Short mmCIF file of C-alpha atoms in Angstrom, two decimals:
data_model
loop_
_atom_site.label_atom_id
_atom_site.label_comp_id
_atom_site.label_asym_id
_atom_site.label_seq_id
_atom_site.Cartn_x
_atom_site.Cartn_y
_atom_site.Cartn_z
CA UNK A 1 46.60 114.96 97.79
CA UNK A 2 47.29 118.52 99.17
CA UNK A 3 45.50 117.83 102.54
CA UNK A 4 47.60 114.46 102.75
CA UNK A 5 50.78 116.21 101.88
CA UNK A 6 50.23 119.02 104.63
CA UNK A 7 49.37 115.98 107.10
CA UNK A 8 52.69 113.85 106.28
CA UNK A 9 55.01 117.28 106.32
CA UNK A 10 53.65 118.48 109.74
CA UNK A 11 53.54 114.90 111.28
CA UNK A 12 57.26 114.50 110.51
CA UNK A 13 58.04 117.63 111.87
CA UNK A 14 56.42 117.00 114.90
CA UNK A 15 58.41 114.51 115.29
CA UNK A 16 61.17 115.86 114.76
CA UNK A 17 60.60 118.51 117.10
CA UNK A 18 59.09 115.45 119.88
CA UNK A 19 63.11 114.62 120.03
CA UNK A 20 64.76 118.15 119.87
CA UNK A 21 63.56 120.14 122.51
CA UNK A 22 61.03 117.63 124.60
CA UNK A 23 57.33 117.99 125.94
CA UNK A 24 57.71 121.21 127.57
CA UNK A 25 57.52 123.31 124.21
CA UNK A 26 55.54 120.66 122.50
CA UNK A 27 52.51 122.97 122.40
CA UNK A 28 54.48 125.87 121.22
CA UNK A 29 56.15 124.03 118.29
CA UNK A 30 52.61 122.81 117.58
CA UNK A 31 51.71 126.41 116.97
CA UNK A 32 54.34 127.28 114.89
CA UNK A 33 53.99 124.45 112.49
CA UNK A 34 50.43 124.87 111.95
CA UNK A 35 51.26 128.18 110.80
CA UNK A 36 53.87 126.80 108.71
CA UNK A 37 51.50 123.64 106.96
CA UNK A 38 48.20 125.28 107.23
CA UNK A 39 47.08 127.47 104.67
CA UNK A 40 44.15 129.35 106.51
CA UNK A 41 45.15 132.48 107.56
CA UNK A 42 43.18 131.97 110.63
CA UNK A 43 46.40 129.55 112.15
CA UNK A 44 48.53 132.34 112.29
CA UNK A 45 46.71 134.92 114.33
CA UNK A 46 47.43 132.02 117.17
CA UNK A 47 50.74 133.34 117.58
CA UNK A 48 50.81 136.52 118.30
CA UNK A 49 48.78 136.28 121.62
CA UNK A 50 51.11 133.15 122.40
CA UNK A 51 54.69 135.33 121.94
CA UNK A 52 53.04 138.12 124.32
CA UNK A 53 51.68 135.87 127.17
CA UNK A 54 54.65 134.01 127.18
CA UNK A 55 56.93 137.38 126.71
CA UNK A 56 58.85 135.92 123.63
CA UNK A 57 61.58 137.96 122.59
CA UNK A 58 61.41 140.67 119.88
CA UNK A 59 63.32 138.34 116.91
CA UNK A 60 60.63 135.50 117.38
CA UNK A 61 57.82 137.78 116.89
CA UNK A 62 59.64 138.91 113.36
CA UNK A 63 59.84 135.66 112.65
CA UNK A 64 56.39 134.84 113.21
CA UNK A 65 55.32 137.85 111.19
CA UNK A 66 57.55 136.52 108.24
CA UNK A 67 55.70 133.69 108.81
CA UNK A 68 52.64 134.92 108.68
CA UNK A 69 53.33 136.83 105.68
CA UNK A 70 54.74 133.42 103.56
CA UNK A 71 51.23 131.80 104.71
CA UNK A 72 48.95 134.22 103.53
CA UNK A 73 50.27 134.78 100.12
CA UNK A 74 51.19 131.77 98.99
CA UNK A 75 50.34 127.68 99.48
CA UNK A 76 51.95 125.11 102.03
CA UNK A 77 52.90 123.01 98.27
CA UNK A 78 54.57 126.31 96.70
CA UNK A 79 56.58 127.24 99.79
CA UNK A 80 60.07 126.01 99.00
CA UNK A 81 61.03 122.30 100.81
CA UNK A 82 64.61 123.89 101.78
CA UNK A 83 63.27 126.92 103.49
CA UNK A 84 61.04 125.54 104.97
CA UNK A 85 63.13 122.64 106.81
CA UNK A 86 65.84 125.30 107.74
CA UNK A 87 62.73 127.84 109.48
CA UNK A 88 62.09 124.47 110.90
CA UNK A 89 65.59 123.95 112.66
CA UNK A 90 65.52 127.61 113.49
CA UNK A 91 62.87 127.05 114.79
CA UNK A 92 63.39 123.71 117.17
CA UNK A 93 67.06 125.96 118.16
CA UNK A 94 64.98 128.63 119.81
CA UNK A 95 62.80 126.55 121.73
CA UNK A 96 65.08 124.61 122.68
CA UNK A 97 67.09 127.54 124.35
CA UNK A 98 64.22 128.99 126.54
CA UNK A 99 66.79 131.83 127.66
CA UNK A 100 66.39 133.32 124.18
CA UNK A 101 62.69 133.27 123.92
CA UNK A 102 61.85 134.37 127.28
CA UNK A 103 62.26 137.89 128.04
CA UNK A 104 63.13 138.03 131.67
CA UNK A 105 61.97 141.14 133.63
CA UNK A 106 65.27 140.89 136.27
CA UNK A 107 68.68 141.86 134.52
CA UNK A 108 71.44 139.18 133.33
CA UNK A 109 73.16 138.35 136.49
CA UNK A 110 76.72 139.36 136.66
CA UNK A 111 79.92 137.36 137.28
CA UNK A 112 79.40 138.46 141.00
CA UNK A 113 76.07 137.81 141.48
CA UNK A 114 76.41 133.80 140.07
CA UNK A 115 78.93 133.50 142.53
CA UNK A 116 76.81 134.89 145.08
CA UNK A 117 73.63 132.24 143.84
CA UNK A 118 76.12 129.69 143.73
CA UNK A 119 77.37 130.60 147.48
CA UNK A 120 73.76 131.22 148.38
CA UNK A 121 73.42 129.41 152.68
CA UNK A 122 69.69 127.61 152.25
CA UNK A 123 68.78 126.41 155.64
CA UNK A 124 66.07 127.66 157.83
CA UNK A 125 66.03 129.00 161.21
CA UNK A 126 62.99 127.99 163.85
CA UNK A 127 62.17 130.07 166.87
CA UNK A 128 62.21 128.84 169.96
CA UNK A 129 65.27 126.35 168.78
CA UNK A 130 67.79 128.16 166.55
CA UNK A 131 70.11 130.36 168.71
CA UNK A 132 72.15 133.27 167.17
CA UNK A 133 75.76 133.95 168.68
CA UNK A 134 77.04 137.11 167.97
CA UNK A 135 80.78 137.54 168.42
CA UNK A 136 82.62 140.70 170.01
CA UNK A 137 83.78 141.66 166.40
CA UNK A 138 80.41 142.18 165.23
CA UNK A 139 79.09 144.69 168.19
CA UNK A 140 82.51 146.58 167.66
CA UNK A 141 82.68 147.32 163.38
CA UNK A 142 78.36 148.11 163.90
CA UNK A 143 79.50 150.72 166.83
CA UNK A 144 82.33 151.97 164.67
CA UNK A 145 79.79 152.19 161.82
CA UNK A 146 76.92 154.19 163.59
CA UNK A 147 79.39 156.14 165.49
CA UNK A 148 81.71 156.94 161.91
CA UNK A 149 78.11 157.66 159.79
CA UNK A 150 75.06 157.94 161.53
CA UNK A 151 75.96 159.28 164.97
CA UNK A 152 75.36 163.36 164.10
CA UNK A 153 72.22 162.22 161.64
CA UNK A 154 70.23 160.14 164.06
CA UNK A 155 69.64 157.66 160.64
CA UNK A 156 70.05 153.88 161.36
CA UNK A 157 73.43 152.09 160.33
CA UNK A 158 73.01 149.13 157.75
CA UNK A 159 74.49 146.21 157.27
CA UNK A 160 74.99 142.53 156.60
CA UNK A 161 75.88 139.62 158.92
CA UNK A 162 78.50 137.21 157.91
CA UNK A 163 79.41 133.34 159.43
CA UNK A 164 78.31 129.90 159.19
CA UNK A 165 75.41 127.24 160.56
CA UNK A 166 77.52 125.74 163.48
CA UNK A 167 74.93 123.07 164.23
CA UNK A 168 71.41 122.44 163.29
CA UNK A 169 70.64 125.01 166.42
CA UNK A 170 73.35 127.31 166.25
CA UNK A 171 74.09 130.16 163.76
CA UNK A 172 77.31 131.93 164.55
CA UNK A 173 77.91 135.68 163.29
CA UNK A 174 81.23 136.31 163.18
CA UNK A 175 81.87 139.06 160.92
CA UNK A 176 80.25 142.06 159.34
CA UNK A 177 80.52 144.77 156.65
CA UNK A 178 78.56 148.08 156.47
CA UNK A 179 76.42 148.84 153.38
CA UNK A 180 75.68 152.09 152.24
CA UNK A 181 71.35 152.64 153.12
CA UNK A 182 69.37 155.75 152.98
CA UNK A 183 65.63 155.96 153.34
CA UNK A 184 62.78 158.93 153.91
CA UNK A 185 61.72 159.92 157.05
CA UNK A 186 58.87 160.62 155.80
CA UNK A 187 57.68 158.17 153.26
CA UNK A 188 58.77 154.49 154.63
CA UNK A 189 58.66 153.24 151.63
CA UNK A 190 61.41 154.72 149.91
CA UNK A 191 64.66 153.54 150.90
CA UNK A 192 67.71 153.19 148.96
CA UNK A 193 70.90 150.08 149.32
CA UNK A 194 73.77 149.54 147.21
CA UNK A 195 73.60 146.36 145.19
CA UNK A 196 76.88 146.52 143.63
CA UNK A 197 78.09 147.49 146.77
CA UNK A 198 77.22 144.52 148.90
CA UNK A 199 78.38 142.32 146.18
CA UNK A 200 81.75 143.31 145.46
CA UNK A 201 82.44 143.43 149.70
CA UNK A 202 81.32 140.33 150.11
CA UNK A 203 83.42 139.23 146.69
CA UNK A 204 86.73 140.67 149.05
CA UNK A 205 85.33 139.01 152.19
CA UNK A 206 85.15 135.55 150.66
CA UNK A 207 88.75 135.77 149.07
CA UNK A 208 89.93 136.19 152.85
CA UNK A 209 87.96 133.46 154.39
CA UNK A 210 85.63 130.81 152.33
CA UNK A 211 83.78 129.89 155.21
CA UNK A 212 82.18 132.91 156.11
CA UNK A 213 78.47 133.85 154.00
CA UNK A 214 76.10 136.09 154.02
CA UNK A 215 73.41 134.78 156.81
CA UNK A 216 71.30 138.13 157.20
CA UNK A 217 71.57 141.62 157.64
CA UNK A 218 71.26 144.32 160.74
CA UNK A 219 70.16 147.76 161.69
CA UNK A 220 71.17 149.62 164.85
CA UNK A 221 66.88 150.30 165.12
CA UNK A 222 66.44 150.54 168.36
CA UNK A 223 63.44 148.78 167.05
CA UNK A 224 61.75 147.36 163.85
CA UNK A 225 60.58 149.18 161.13
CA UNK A 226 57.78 149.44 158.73
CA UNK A 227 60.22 148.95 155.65
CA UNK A 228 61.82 146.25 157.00
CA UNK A 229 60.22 143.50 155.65
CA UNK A 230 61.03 145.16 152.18
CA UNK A 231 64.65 145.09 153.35
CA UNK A 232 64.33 141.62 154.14
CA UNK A 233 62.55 140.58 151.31
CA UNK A 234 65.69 142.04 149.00
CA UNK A 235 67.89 140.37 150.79
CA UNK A 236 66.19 136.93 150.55
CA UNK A 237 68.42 137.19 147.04
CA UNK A 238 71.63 137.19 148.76
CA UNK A 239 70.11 134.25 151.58
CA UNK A 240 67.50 132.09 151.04
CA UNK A 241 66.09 132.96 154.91
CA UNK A 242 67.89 135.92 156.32
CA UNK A 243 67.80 136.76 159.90
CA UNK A 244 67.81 140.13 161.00
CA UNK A 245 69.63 141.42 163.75
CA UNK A 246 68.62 144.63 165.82
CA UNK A 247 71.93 146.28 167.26
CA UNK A 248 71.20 148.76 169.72
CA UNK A 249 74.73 151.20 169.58
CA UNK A 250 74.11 153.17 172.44
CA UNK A 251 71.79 150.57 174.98
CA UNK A 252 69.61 152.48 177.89
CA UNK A 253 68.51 149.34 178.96
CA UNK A 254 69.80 146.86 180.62
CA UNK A 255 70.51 143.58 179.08
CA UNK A 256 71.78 142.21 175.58
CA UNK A 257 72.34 145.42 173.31
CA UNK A 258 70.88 142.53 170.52
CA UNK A 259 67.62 141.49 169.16
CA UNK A 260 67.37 138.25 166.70
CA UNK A 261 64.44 137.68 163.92
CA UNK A 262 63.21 135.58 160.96
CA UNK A 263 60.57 135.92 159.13
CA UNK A 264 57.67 133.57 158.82
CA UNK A 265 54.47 133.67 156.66
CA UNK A 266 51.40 134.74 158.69
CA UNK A 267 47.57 133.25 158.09
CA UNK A 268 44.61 135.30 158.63
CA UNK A 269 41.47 133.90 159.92
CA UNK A 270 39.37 135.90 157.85
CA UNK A 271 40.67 134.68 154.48
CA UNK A 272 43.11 137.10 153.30
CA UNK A 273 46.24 136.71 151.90
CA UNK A 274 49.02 135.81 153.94
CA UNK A 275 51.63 138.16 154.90
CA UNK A 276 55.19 138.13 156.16
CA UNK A 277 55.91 139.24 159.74
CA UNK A 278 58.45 138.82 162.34
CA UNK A 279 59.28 136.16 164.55
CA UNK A 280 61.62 136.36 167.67
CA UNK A 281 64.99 134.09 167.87
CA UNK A 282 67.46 133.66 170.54
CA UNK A 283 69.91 135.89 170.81
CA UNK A 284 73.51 135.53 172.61
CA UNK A 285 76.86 137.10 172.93
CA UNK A 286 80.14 134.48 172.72
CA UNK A 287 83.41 134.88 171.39
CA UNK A 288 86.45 132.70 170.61
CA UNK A 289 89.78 132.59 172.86
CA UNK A 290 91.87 135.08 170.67
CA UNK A 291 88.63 137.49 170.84
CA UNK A 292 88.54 137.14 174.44
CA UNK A 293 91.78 138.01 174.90
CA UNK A 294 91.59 140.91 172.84
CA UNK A 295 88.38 142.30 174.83
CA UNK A 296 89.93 141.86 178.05
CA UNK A 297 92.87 144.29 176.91
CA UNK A 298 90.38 146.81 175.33
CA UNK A 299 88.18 146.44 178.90
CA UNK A 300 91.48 146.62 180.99
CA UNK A 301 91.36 150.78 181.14
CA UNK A 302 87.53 150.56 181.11
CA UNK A 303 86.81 148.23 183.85
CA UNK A 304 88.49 149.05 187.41
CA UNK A 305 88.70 146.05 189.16
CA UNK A 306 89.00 148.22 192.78
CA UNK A 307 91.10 146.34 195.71
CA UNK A 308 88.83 143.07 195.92
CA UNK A 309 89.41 142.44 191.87
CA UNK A 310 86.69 139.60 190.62
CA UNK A 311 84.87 139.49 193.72
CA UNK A 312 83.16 142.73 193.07
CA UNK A 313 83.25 142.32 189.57
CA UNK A 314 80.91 139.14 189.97
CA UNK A 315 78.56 141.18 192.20
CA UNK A 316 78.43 143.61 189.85
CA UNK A 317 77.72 141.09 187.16
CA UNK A 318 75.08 139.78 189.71
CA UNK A 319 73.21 143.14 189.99
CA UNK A 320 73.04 143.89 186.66
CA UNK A 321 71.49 140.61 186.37
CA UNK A 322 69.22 141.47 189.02
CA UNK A 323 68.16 144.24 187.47
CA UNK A 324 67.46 142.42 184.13
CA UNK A 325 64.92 139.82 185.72
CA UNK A 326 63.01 142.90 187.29
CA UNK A 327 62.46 144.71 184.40
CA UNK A 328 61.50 141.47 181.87
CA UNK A 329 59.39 140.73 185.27
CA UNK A 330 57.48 144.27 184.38
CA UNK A 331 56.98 143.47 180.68
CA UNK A 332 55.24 139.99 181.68
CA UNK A 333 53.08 141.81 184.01
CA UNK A 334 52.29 144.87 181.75
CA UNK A 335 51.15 142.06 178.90
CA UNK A 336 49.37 140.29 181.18
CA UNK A 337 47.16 143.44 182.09
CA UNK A 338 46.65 144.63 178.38
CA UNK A 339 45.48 141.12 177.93
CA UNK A 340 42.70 141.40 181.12
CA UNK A 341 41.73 144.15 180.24
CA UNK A 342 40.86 143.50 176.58
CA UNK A 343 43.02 145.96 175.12
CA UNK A 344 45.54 143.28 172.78
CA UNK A 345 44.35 139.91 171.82
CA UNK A 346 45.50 136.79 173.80
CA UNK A 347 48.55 134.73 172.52
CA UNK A 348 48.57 131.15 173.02
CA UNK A 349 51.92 130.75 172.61
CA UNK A 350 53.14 133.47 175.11
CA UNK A 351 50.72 131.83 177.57
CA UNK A 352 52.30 128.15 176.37
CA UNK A 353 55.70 129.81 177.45
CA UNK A 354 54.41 131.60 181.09
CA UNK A 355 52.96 128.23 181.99
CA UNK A 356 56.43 126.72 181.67
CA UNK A 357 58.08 129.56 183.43
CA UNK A 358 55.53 129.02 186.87
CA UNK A 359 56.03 125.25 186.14
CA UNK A 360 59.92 125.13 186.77
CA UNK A 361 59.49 127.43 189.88
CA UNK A 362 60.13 125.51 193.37
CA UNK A 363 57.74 125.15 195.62
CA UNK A 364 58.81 127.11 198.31
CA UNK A 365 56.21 125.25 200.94
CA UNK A 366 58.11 121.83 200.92
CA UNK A 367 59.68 120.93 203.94
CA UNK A 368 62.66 119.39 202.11
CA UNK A 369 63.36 123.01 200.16
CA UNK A 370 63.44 124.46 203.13
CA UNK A 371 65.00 122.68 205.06
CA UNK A 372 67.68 122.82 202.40
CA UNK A 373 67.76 126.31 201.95
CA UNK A 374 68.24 127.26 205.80
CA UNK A 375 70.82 124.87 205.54
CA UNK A 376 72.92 126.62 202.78
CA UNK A 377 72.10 129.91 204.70
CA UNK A 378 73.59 128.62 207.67
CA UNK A 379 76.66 127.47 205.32
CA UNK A 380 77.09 131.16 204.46
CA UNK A 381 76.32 132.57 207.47
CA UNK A 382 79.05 130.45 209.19
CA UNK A 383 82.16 131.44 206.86
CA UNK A 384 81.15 135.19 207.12
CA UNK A 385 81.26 134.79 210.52
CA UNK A 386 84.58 132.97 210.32
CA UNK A 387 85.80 135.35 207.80
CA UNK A 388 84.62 138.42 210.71
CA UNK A 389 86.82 136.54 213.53
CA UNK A 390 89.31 135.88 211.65
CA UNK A 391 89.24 140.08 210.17
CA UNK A 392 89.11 141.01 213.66
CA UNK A 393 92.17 138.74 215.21
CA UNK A 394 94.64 140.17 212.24
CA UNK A 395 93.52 143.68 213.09
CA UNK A 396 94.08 143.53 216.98
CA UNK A 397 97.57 141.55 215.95
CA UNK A 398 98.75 144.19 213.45
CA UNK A 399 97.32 146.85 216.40
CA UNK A 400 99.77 145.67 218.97
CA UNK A 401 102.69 144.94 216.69
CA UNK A 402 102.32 148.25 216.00
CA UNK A 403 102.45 149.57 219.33
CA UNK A 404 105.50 147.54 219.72
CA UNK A 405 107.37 148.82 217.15
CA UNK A 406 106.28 152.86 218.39
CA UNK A 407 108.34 151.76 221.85
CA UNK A 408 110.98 150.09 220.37
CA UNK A 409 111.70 153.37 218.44
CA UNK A 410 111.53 155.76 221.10
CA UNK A 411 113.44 153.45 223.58
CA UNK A 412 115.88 153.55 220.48
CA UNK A 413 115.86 157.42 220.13
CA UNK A 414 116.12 158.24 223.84
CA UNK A 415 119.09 156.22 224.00
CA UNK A 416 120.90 157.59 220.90
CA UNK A 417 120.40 161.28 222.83
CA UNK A 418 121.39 160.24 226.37
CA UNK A 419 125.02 158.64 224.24
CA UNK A 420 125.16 162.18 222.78
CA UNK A 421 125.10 163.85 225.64
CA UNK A 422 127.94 161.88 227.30
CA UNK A 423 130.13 162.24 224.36
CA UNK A 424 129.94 166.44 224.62
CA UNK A 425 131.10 166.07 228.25
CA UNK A 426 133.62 163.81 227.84
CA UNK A 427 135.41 166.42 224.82
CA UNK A 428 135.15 169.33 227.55
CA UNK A 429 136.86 167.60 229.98
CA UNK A 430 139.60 166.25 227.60
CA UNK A 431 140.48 169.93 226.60
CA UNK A 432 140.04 171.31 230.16
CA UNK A 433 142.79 168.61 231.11
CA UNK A 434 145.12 169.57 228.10
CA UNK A 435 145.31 173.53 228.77
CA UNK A 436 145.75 172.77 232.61
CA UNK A 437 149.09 170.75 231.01
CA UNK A 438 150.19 173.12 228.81
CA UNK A 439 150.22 175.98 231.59
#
């Protein structure tokens, strides 16, 4: 009768439990009433391994050692019916809250940070397809930054990226705020960044405009880090895939002063765990109309346009291009002889992307290039010439109107003293002829 009695009170609880808080903690509550119906003492040591692997809280370990202690001194028959259905719906409550049983090693999110989850910009960028577009404002607040903080320290300037997925292709930066970031010279891997800090900025930022989120972070560098991936990985809880831009402040090289990445999981062939690692993105400068406009005033006492205005602006614009090619010409050719010569290990994708680059270039042996090419010459060559006649012809014209205008004025001035002259002699003979009358 006992055994039957323990079966029917820990079936219905079961049961009861089955409803309440559902399969997931169907194990758990099958623990807890065995301990509760069973009268070996054996049941209850169960539980104690159970709360620590599953990092219970500290008040359902007391109540499994009150358990504990009701099971080993007295029967499942002489426990009373009352306590033991209320332990019961005690019980079924705190499995049925999981935050109350489960000790979590992160700290209770804030009223800033649920915002930020709830605000949080999932999608993924791909390289070789997504293309970042920094905006003017962006490359001016991380110069004021560096130049404000870090300028006198040498230390990198921190920060995070705001703005918005403007297609599937296209991320647009369009704002930034500066974060306050120390780390060790020394020791990599201890670096410091204000939690509370980002949070609360990007709390103000969102009150101004609702369309702008966090999308990444960036460091003046000039290049990549070895704690970077650290910094990354802590800001994965702001962004589910941040991208990382590298600002240079103060560029020595010609080019974009800005450097995109993501980062991607990377396999090992030999079996190891995978690790994170960096992966390039596309990286471009644009702005809106009202930040154009206010460039071209802040470049208007910069830039001097000189007498032919945007014609030698453009060839400036040209050589610096010039100059750009060349020196991402040297790169390919410096990779290409580390990878002869055994030193780094061949890409496939790199060579994917130089096979592409020789495949678009014209073939320069047609007949019909050629042909088209001394043609456009020829184009050229005939409006310089044009342009030469026609310098030449004004120049000789404004020569002799010149020359014209010289005589005109000296006939002018000659005549002017010749009429003086006849004036003084005509007064000398006038007063001659008047004392000759009055004598």
């Amino acid at each position: 009768p006992k055994t039957i009695y323990n079966v029917r009170f820990c079936c219905r609880r079961l049961v009861c439990c089955w409803f309440l808080v559902g399969r997931k903690f169907f194990c758990v509550c099958l623990c807890w009433f065995g301990v509760v119906t069973c009268t070996n003492e054996g049941w209850s040591c169960w539980l104690y391994p159970l709360c620590e692997r599953r990092h219970f809280s500290r008040l359902c370990v007391a109540v499994a050692r009150f358990v504990n202690v009701q099971c080993s001194t007295s029967l499942m028959h002489s426990v009373q019916p009352l306590r033991c259905t209320v332990f019961t719906l005690f019980v079924c409550f705190l499995l049925s809250n999981p935050s109350l049983l489960i000790r979590s090693k992160q700290p209770r999110p804030t009223a800033i940070m649920s915002f930020l989850m709830l605000d949080k910009v999932t999608k993924r960028p791909v390289s070789g397809e997504t293309v970042v577009t920094v905006h003017p404002l962006v490359l001016l607040s991380v110069v004021d930054h560096y130049t404000r903080a870090c300028k006198t320290t040498k230390n990198r300037a921190v920060g995070v990226l705001l703005g918005s997925w403007k297609s599937p292709t296209n991320l647009d930066v369009s704002n930034s705020f500066a974060v306050p970031f120390e780390e060790d010279k020394k020791d990599p891997s201890v670096w410091y960044l204000d939690h509370d800090f980002l949070a609360n900025m990007f709390a103000m930022h969102r009150k101004v405009n609702a369309k702008e989120r966090i999308v990444g972070w960036y460091h003046t560098g000039p290049k990549l880090k070895a704690n970077d991936i650290q910094i990354h990985e802590l800001m994965e809880r702001y962004v589910s895939h941040p991208v990382l831009c590298i600002i240079d402040a103060y560029p020595k090289d010609i080019g974009l002063p800005t450097k995109a990445y993501c980062a991607v999981e990377e396999v090992h062939d030999d079996g190891t765990p995978t690790s994170k690692t960096f992966e390039h993105l596309s990286s471009e400068i644009g702005a809106e109309e009202v930040e154009e406009v206010g460039v071209e005033h802040l470049l208007r006492d910069i830039t001097d346009l000189g007498i032919s205005g945007s014609i030698s602006r453009r060839i400036q614009h040209q050589l610096s291009s010039t100059k750009g090619l060349s020196l991402h010409l040297i790169e390919i050719r410096e990779y290409l002889e580390l990878v002869a010569s055994g030193a780094i290990p061949i890409n496939h994708a790199i060579m994917y992307t130089l096979q592409e680059i020789f495949n678009l270039l014209p073939n320069i042996t047609s007949d019909g290039l050629m042909k088209a090419i001394s043609a456009e010459t020829s184009d050229q060559l005939l409006v310089l010439y044009l342009a030469s006649v026609l310098r030449a012809t004004i120049a000789l014209h404004n020569l002799i109107d010149n020359k014209l205008e010289n005589l005109r004025d000296e006939a002018s001035e000659e005549a002017k003293r010749k009429g003086g002259k006849k004036t003084k002699a005509d007064k000398t003979t006038e007063a001659t002829k008047t004392e000759k009358a009055s004598s």
